XYZ file of C-alpha atoms in Angstrom:
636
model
C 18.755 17.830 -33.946
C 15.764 18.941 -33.372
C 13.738 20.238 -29.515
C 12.001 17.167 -27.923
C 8.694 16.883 -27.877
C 6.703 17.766 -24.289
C 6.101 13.964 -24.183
C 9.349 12.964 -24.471
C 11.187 15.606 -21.971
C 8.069 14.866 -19.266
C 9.358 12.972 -16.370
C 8.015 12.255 -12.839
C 11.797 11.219 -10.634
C 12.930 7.961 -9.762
C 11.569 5.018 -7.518
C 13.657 5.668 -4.491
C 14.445 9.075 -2.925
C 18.124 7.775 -2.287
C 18.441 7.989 -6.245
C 16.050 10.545 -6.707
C 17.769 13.023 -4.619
C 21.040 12.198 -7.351
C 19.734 12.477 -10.318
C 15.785 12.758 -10.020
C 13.813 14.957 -8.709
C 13.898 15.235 -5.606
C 15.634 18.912 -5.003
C 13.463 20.551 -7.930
C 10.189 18.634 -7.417
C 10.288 18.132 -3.958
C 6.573 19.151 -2.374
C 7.101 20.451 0.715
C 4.260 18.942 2.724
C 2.927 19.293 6.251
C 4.368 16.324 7.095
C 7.920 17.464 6.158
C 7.381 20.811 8.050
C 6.035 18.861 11.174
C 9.406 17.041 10.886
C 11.789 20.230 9.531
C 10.053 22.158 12.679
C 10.931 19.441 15.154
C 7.491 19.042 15.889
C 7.415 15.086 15.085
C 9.861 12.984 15.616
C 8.272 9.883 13.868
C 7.480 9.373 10.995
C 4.970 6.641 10.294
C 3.958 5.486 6.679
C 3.663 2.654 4.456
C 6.218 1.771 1.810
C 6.770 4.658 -1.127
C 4.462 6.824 1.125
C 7.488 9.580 1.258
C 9.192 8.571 4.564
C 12.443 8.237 2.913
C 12.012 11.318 0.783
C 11.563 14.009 3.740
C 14.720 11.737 5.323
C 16.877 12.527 2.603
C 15.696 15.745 1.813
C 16.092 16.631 5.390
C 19.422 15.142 5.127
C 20.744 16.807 2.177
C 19.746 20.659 3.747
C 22.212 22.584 4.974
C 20.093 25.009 7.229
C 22.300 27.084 9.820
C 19.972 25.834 12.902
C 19.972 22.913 12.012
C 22.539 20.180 10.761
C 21.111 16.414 10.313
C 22.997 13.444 9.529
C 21.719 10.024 8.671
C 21.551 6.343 9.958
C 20.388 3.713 7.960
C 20.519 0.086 7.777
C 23.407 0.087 5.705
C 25.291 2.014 8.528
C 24.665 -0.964 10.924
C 25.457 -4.359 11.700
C 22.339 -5.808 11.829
C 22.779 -9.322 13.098
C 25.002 -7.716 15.517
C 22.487 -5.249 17.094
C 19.806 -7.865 16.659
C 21.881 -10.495 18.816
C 23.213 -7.438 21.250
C 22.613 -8.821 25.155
C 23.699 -7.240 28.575
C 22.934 -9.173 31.713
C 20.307 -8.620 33.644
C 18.583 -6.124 31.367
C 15.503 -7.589 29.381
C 15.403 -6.867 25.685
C 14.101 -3.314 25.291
C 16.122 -2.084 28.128
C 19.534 -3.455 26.163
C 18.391 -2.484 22.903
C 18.099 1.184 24.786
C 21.330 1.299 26.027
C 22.640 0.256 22.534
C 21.031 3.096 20.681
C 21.425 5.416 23.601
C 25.152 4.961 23.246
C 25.534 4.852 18.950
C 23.369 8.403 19.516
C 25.942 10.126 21.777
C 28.886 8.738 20.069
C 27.983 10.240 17.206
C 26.740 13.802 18.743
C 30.402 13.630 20.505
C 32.002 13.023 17.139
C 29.783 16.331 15.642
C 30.675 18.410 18.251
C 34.544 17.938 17.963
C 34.312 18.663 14.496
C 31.321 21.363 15.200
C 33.045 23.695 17.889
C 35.400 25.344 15.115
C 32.096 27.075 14.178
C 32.223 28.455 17.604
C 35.547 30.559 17.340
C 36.455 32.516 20.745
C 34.308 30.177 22.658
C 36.662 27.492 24.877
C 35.035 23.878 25.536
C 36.456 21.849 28.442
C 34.003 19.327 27.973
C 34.986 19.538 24.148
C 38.517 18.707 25.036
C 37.509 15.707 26.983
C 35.538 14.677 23.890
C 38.323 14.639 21.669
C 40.144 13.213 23.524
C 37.264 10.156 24.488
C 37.578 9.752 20.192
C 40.972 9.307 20.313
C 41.687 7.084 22.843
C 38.906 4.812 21.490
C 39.552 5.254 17.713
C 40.526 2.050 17.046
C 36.559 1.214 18.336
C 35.123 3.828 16.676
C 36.531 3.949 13.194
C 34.835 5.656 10.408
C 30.896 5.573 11.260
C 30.116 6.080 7.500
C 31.481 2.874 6.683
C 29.192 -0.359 6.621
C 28.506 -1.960 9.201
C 30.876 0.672 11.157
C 28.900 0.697 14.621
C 29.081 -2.898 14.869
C 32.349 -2.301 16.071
C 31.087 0.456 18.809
C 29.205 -2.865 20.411
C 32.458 -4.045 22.170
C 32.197 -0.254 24.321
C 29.255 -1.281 26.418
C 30.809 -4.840 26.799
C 33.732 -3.278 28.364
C 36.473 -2.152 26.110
C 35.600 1.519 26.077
C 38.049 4.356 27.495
C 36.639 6.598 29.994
C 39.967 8.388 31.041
C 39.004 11.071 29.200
C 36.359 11.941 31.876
C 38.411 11.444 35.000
C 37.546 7.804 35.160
C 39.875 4.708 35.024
C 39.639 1.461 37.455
C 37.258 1.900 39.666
C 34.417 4.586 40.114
C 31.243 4.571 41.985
C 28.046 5.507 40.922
C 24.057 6.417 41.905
C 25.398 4.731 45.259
C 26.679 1.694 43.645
C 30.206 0.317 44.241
C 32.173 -0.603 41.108
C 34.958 -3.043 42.275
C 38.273 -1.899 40.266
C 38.284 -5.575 38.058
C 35.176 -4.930 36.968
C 35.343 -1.227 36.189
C 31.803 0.444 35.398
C 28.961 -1.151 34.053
C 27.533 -0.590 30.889
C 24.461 1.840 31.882
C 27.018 3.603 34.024
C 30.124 4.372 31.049
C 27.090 4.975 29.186
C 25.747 7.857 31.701
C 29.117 8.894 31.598
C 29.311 9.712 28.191
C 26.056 11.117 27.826
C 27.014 13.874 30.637
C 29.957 14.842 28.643
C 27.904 15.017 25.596
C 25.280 17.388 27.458
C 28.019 19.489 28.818
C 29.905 19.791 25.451
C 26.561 21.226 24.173
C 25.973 23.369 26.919
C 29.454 24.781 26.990
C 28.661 25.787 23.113
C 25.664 27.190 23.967
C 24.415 25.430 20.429
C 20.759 24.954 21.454
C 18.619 26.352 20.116
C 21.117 27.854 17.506
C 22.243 24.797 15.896
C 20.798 21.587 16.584
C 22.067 18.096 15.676
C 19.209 16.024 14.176
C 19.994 12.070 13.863
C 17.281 10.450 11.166
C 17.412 7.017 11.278
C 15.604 5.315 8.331
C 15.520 1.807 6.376
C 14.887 -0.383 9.517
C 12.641 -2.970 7.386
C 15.937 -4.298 6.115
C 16.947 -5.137 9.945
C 12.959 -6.369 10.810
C 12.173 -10.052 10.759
C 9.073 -10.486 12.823
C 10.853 -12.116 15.500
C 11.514 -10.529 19.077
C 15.130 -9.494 18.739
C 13.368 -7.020 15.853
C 10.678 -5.987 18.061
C 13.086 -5.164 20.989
C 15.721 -3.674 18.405
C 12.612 -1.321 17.598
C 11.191 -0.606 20.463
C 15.029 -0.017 22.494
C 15.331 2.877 19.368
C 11.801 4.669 19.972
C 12.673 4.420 23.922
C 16.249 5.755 22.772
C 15.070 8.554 20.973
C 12.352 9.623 23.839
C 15.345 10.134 25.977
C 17.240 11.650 24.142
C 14.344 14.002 23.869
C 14.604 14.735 27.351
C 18.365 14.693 27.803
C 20.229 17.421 25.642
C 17.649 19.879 25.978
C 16.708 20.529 22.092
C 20.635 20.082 20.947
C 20.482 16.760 19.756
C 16.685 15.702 18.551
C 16.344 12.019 16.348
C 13.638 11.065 13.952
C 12.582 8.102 13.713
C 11.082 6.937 10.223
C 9.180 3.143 10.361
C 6.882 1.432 8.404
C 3.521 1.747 9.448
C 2.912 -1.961 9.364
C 6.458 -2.929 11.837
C 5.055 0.339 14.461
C 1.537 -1.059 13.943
C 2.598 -4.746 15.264
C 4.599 -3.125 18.269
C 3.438 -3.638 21.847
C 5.108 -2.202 24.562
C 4.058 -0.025 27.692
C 5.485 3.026 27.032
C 3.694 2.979 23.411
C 1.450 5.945 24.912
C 4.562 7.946 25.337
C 4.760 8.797 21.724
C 1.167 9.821 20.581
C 1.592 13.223 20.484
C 5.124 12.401 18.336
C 3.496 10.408 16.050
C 3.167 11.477 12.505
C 1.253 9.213 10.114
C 1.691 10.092 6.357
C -1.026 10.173 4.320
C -1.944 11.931 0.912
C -5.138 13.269 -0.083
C -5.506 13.234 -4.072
C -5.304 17.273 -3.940
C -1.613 16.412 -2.535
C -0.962 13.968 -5.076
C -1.833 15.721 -7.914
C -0.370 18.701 -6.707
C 3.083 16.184 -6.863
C 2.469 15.246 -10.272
C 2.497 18.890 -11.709
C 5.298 20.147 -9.456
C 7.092 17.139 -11.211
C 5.928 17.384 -14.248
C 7.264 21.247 -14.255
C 10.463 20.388 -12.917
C 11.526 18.111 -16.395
C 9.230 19.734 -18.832
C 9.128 24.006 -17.331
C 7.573 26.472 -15.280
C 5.017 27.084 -17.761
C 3.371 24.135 -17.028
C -0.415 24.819 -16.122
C -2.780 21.708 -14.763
C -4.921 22.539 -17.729
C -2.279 21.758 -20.348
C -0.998 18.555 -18.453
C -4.515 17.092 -17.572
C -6.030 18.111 -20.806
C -3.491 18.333 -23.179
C -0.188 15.771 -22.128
C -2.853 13.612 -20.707
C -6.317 12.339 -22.211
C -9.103 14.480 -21.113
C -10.887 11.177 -19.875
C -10.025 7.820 -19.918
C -12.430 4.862 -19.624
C -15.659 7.652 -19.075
C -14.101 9.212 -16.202
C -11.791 12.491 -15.554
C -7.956 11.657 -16.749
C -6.422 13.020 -12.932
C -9.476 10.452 -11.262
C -8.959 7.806 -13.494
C -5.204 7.692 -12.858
C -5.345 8.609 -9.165
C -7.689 6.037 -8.210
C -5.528 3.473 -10.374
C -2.742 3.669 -8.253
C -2.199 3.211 -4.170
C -2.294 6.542 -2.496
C 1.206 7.336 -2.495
C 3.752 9.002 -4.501
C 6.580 5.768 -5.406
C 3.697 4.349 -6.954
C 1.920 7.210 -8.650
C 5.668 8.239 -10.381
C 6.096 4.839 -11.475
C 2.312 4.563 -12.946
C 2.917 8.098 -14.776
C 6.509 7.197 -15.844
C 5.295 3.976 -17.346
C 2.472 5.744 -19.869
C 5.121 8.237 -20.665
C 6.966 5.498 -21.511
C 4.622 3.557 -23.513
C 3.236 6.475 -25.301
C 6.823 6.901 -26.534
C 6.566 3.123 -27.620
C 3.794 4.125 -29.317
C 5.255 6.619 -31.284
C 2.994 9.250 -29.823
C 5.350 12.150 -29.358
C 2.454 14.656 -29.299
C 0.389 13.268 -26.430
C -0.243 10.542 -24.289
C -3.817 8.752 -25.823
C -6.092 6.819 -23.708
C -4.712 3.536 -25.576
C -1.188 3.992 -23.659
C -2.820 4.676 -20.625
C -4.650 1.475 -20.526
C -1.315 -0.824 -21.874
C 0.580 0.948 -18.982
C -2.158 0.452 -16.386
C -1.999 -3.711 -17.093
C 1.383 -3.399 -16.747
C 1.584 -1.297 -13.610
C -1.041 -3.325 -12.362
C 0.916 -6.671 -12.459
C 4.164 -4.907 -11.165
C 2.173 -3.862 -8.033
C 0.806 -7.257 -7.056
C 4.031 -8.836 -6.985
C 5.013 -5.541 -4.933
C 2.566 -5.822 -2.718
C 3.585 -9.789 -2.167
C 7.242 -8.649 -1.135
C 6.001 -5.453 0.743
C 4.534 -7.728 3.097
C 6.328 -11.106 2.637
C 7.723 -11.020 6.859
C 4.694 -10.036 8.088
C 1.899 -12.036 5.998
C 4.197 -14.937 4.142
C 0.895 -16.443 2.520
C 0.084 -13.471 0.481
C 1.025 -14.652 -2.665
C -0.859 -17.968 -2.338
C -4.470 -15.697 -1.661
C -3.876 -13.615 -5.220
C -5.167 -16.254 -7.047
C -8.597 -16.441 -5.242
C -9.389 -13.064 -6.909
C -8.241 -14.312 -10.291
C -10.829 -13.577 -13.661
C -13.723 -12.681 -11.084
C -15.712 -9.503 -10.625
C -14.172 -7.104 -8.391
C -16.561 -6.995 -6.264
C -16.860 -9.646 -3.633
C -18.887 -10.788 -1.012
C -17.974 -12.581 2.335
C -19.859 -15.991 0.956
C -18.112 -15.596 -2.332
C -14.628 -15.303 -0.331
C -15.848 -18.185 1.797
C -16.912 -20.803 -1.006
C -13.252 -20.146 -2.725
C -11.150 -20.160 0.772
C -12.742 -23.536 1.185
C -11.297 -24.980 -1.924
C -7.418 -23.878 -0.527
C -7.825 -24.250 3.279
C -6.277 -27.246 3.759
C -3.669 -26.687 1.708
C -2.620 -23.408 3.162
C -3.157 -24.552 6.391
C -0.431 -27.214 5.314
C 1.991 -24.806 3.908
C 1.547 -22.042 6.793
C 0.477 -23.899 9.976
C 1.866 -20.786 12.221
C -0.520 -18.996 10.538
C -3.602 -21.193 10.564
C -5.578 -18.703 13.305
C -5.498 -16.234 10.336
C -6.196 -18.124 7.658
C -10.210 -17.966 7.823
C -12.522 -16.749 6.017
C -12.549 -13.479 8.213
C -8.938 -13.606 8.859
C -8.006 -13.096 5.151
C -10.788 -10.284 4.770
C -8.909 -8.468 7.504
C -5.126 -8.974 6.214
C -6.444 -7.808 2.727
C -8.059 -4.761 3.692
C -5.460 -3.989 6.428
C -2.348 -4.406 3.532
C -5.013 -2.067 0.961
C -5.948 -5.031 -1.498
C -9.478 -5.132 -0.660
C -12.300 -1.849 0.081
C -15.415 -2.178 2.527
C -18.308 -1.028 1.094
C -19.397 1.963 4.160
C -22.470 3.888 3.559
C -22.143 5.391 -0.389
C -18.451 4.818 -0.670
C -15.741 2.257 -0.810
C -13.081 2.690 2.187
C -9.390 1.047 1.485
C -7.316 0.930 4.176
C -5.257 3.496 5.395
C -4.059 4.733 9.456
C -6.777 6.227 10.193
C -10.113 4.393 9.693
C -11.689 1.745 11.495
C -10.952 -2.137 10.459
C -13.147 -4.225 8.664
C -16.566 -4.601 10.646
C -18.151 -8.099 11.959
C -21.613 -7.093 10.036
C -19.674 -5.685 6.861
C -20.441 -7.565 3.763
C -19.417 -6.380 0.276
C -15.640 -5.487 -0.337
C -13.902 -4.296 -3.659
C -10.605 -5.080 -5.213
C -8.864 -1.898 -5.031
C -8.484 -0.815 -8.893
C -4.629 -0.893 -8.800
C -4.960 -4.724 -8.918
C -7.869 -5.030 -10.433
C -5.876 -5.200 -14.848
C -3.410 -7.995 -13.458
C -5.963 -9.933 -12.100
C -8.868 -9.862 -15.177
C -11.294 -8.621 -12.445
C -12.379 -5.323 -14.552
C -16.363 -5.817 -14.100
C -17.835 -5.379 -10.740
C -19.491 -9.621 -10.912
C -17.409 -10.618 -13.573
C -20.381 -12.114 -15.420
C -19.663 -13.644 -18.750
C -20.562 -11.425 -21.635
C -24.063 -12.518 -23.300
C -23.785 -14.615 -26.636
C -21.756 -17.678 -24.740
C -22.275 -21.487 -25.797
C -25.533 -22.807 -24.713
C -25.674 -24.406 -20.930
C -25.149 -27.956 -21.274
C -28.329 -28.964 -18.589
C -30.614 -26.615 -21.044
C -29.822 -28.100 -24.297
C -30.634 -31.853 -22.273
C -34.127 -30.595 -21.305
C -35.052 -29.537 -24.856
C -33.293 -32.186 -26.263
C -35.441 -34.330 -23.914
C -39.352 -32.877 -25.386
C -40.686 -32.343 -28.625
C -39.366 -29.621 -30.396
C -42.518 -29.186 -32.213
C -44.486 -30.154 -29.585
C -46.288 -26.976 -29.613
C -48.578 -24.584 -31.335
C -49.366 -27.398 -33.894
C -52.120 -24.769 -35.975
C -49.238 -22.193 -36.238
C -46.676 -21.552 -38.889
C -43.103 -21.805 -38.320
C -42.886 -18.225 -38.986
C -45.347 -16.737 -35.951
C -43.635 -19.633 -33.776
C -40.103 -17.896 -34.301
C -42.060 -14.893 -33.897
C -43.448 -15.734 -30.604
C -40.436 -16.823 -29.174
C -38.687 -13.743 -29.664
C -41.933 -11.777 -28.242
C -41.483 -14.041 -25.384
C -37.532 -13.479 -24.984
C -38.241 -9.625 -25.146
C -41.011 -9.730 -22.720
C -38.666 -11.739 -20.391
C -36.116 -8.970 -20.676
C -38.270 -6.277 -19.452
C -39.307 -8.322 -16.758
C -35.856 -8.698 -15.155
C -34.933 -5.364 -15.976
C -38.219 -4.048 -13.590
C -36.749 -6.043 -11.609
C -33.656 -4.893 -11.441
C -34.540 -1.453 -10.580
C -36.747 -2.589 -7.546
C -33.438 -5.167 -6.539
C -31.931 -2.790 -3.488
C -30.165 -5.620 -1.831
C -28.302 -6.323 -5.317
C -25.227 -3.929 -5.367
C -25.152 -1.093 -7.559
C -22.333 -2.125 -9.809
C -24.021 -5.227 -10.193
C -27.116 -4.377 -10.614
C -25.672 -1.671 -13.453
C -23.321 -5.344 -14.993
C -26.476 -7.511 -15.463
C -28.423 -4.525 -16.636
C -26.138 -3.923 -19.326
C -26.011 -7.405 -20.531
C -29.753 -8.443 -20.257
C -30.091 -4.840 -22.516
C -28.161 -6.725 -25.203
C -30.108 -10.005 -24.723
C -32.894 -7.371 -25.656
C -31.498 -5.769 -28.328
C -31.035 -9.417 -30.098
C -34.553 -9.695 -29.361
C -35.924 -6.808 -30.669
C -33.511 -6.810 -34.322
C -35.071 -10.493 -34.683
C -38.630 -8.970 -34.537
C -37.914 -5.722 -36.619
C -36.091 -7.370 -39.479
C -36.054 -10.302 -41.893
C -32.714 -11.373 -41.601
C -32.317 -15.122 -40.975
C -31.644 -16.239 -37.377
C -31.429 -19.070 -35.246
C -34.572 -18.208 -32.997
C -34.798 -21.331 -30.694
C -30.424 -21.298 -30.287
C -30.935 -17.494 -29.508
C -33.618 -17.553 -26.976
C -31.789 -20.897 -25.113
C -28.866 -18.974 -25.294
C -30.737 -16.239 -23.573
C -32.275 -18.558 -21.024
C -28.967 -20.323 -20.033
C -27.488 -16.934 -19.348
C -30.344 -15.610 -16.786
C -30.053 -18.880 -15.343
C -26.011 -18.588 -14.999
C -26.447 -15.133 -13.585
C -29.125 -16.744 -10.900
C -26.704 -19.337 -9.280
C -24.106 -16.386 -9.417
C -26.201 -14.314 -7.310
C -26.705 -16.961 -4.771
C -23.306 -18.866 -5.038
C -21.526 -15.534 -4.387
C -23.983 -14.370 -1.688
C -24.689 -11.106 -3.987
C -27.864 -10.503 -3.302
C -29.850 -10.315 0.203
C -32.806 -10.894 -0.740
C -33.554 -14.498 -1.218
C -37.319 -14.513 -1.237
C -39.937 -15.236 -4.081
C -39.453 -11.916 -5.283
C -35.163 -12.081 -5.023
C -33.755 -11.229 -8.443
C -32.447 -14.491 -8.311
C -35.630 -16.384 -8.680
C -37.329 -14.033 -11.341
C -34.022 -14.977 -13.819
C -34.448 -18.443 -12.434
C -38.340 -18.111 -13.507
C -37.477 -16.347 -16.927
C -34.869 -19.275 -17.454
C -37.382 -21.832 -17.044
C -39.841 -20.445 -19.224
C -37.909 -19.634 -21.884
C -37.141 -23.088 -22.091
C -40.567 -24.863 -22.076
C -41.616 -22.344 -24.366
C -38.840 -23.563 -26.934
C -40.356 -26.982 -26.373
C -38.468 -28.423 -23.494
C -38.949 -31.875 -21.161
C -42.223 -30.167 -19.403
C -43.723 -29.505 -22.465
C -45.978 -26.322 -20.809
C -45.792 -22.775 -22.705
C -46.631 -21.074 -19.996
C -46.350 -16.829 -20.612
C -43.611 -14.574 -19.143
């Protein structure tokens, strides 16, 4: 058999870090980040990012470590009974304050479970308090279970109701605590057994003497599958950040948890203690050094060492694709974050295969792969964000077989044509379903860029929202295949059928109407002089146009250069041509591009001398001179 090519041993890890961490690449390729040392160092304790940014990765990662100092275990969604902990009540404590408790009390169970099993490390060293653990497990065992089953800590619920053992800790019937009487029916309450437990869990640790030594780290991961928007999820949340800020405080650097949320469930969060946590906060974001940095420390990992950036940006991958760099064009094709960027590279390793391109990948796979990348991530983004922004899907469309670029009137005039509808289908939702409600959602969920001084800005955790006085916004280029919206205006390409109104005014005069004394030949001629002369006029234009956007400025230019071009072969050869159908053809296109301009708001200036009115002008007379219903062959 013979070695496999470069191309066909080059991989970039799986989707997930759960599966990556298997049988990806998560142990070989992992990139160890300031992020993941913030989090490794116990200098964050959470982690804030938006899906595939690499929260999960530095969870499992962290998980799968087996540092001497340190031992971390995991909590996910799948470890929990979520309708359970979402429903959890005690009386007389609001929300938050239950939610607390509850996460308060699945933390030290499990710490007293990992010290029971922990303290053989610490030979020669007795543990009263260790004892009493044990024996807390045992008598409750039947409550506890196995926590690595799923939904195992549902079960732990029915302690804090009431059913759990405290004799363990000197405590049966009756007890009385922080000055308050506990009648023996009633036994303690649930913040009280709690306290009690938490005091045996602290002196279990201190008897070890395991901080700073060997810490317990709890990462608790995968909440979106527990969120639903409602305020059992927002208390379920906010009771687990309050949770882990205690615990913080409590154990004294033995037991730390990290807390890793979606940036869009933190981001809709309002509680008063929310200033609590600024300095714990860690918001993950990658710069396209980082990211491409990721690519070749994958790349190596499944193709070897020898590797250089060179040889995979210049020799795997097209020098260029589409005019630009290969590393810019693919970077800036994808959302800023590695799920998506290993998915984008896996697919045009995937089609170049297809291809039967086993040397290299050309710039032909790379452009298959980025349509179909591109439609994968709109439906993506619709589920990424179906709880918190249901009408997604039903804005997509808006966008569909435009330019790109887009303009708050453009945005307006095609809202208008769905408001009612949507505001039908979503009325919970009508407040931000405007005009300058949608503009916000898409820039806030990174479909849509704000034009800001010489740049486009897409959304990310640290910059500023979209801006009252803010005007032009972009389609972010991941989107951009999927949705046919690949020119900045999304003009029609010259050379279309002939506007219907403009073929009624000529229709409507005398053809031959004019320049009786001169031959067909030097009419034809003069047409074409006139089309040419037209041309040049907008394009002066066009360079003086500063309230016209660049890219659009640069879409029309190109087009009115191949207007132009016709022009100018008409006058330079003899072939045969269709003079009058070519310059009405010409004229019906300025005149498209004018109402563009003004329908779509793409263009500020809307004076005598807009852009707008000069192709409006140039329309006109191209027409009259071709013999139209006012007759007049006025110049260009």
């Amino acid at each position: 058999m013979s070695e496999r090519s470069v191309i066909e041993r080059l991989y970039f890890g799986r989707d997930d870090a759960e599966r990556d961490m298997a049988d990806g690449l998560l142990r070989s390729g992992f990139q160890e980040t300031a992020a993941y040392n913030a989090v490794a160092s116990g200098r964050k304790t959470l982690v804030i990012g938006r899906k595939g940014a690499g929260k999960s990765a530095i969870c499992v990662r962290l998980a799968s470590e087996r540092d001497g100092s340190r031992r971390a275990e995991l909590i996910t969604a799948a470890d929990i009974a979520g309708e359970e902990l979402r429903a959890f009540e005690l009386t007389g404590r609001s929300g938050d304050q239950a939610k607390s408790l509850l996460w308060r009390y699945v933390f030290a169970v499990r710490a007293a479970q990992y010290l029971v099993g922990h303290a053989e490390q610490h030979e020669g060293r007795s543990s009263e308090a260790v004892k009493a653990l044990k024996a807390f497990i045992k008598a409750n065992r039947e409550l506890f279970g196995d926590p690595r089953t799923a939904g195992g800590f549902g079960r732990w619920l029915q302690g804090l109701s009431g059913s759990l053992s405290l004799e363990a800790f000197g405590v049966k019937a009756t007890a009385d605590f922080a000055q308050q009487t506990v009648s023996a029916e009633e036994g303690p309450g649930p913040a009280q057994r709690l306290r009690i437990l938490e005091n045996g869990v602290d002196l279990g640790f201190k008897e070890l003497g395991c901080a700073p030594e060997h810490t317990l780290v709890l990462l608790v991961d995968q909440l979106e599958q527990l969120w639903s928007a409602d305020l059992e999820s927002h208390s379920l949340v906010i009771g687990l950040l309050l949770a882990t800020w205690y615990v913080g405080s409590q154990y004294r650097g033995a037991l730390r948890c990290v807390v890793f949320l979606r940036s869009d469930i933190y981001d809709s969060l309002l509680f008063q203690e929310g200033d609590k946590f600024r300095s714990d906060e860690l918001r993950i974001d990658w710069s396209e050094s980082d990211l491409e940095a990721l690519v070749l420390r994958r790349a190596r990992a499944s193709v070897g060492p020898g590797l250089t950036a060179e040889r995979l940006w210049a020799g795997v991958f097209p020098r260029t694709v589409n005019g630009l760099p290969g590393p810019e064009y693919l970077l800036s094709h994808a959302l800023p974050r590695p799920r998506d960027l290993i998915q984008y590279l896996n697919e045009c390793q995937y089609t170049a295969i297809g291809n039967g391109h086993r040397d290299r990948i050309h710039e032909s796979d790379i452009r298959l792969a980025t349509h179909r990348f591109s439609q994968w991530k709109l439906k993506d983004l619709v589920q990424e964000y179906l709880v918190a922004h249901p009408f997604l899907e039903r804005l997509i469309p808006l966008f569909q077989n435009s330019g790109y670029l887009v303009t708050r009137a453009a945005l307006g005039n095609r809202f208008r044509l769905v408001e009612d509808a949507l505001h039908r289908e979503f009325p919970a939702y009508t407040q931000a379903l405007t005009p300058d409600g949608i503009i916000n959602t898409l820039h806030e969920v990174g479909f849509l860029g704000v034009r800001r001084g010489n740049g486009i800005v897409y959304s990310d955790s640290l910059r500023l929202p979209v801006q009252p006085y803010e005007d032009e916004f972009h389609l972010h280029p991941c989107f951009r295949a999927a949705l046919g919206a690949t020119a900045p205006a999304g003009f029609d390409v010259y050379g279309c059928q002939v506007n219907g109104s403009i073929v009624t005014q000529v229709v409507a005069g005398d053809v031959h109407s004019l320049d009786h004394g001169a031959t067909r030949a030097s009419r034809e001629h003069r047409l074409l002089e006139r089309l040419a002369r037209a041309c040049r006029s907008i394009l002066g234009g066009l360079a003086h146009a500063r309230t016209v956007p660049d890219e659009v400025r640069e879409e029309i230019s190109v087009q009115v250069r191949r207007v132009l071009g016709d022009a100018e072969r008409g006058l330079s050869t003899e072939r045969p041509m269709d003079e009058e159908r070519t310059v009405l053809e010409a004229a019906s296109y300025f005149h498209s591009i004018a109402t563009r301009l003004r329908r779509d708001g793409l263009e500020g200036d809307t004076g005598a001398d807009s852009l707008a009115m000069n192709l409006t002008a140039q329309s006109t007379r191209l027409v009259r001179a071709v013999g139209g219903g006012t007759g007049s062959s006025g110049e260009a």
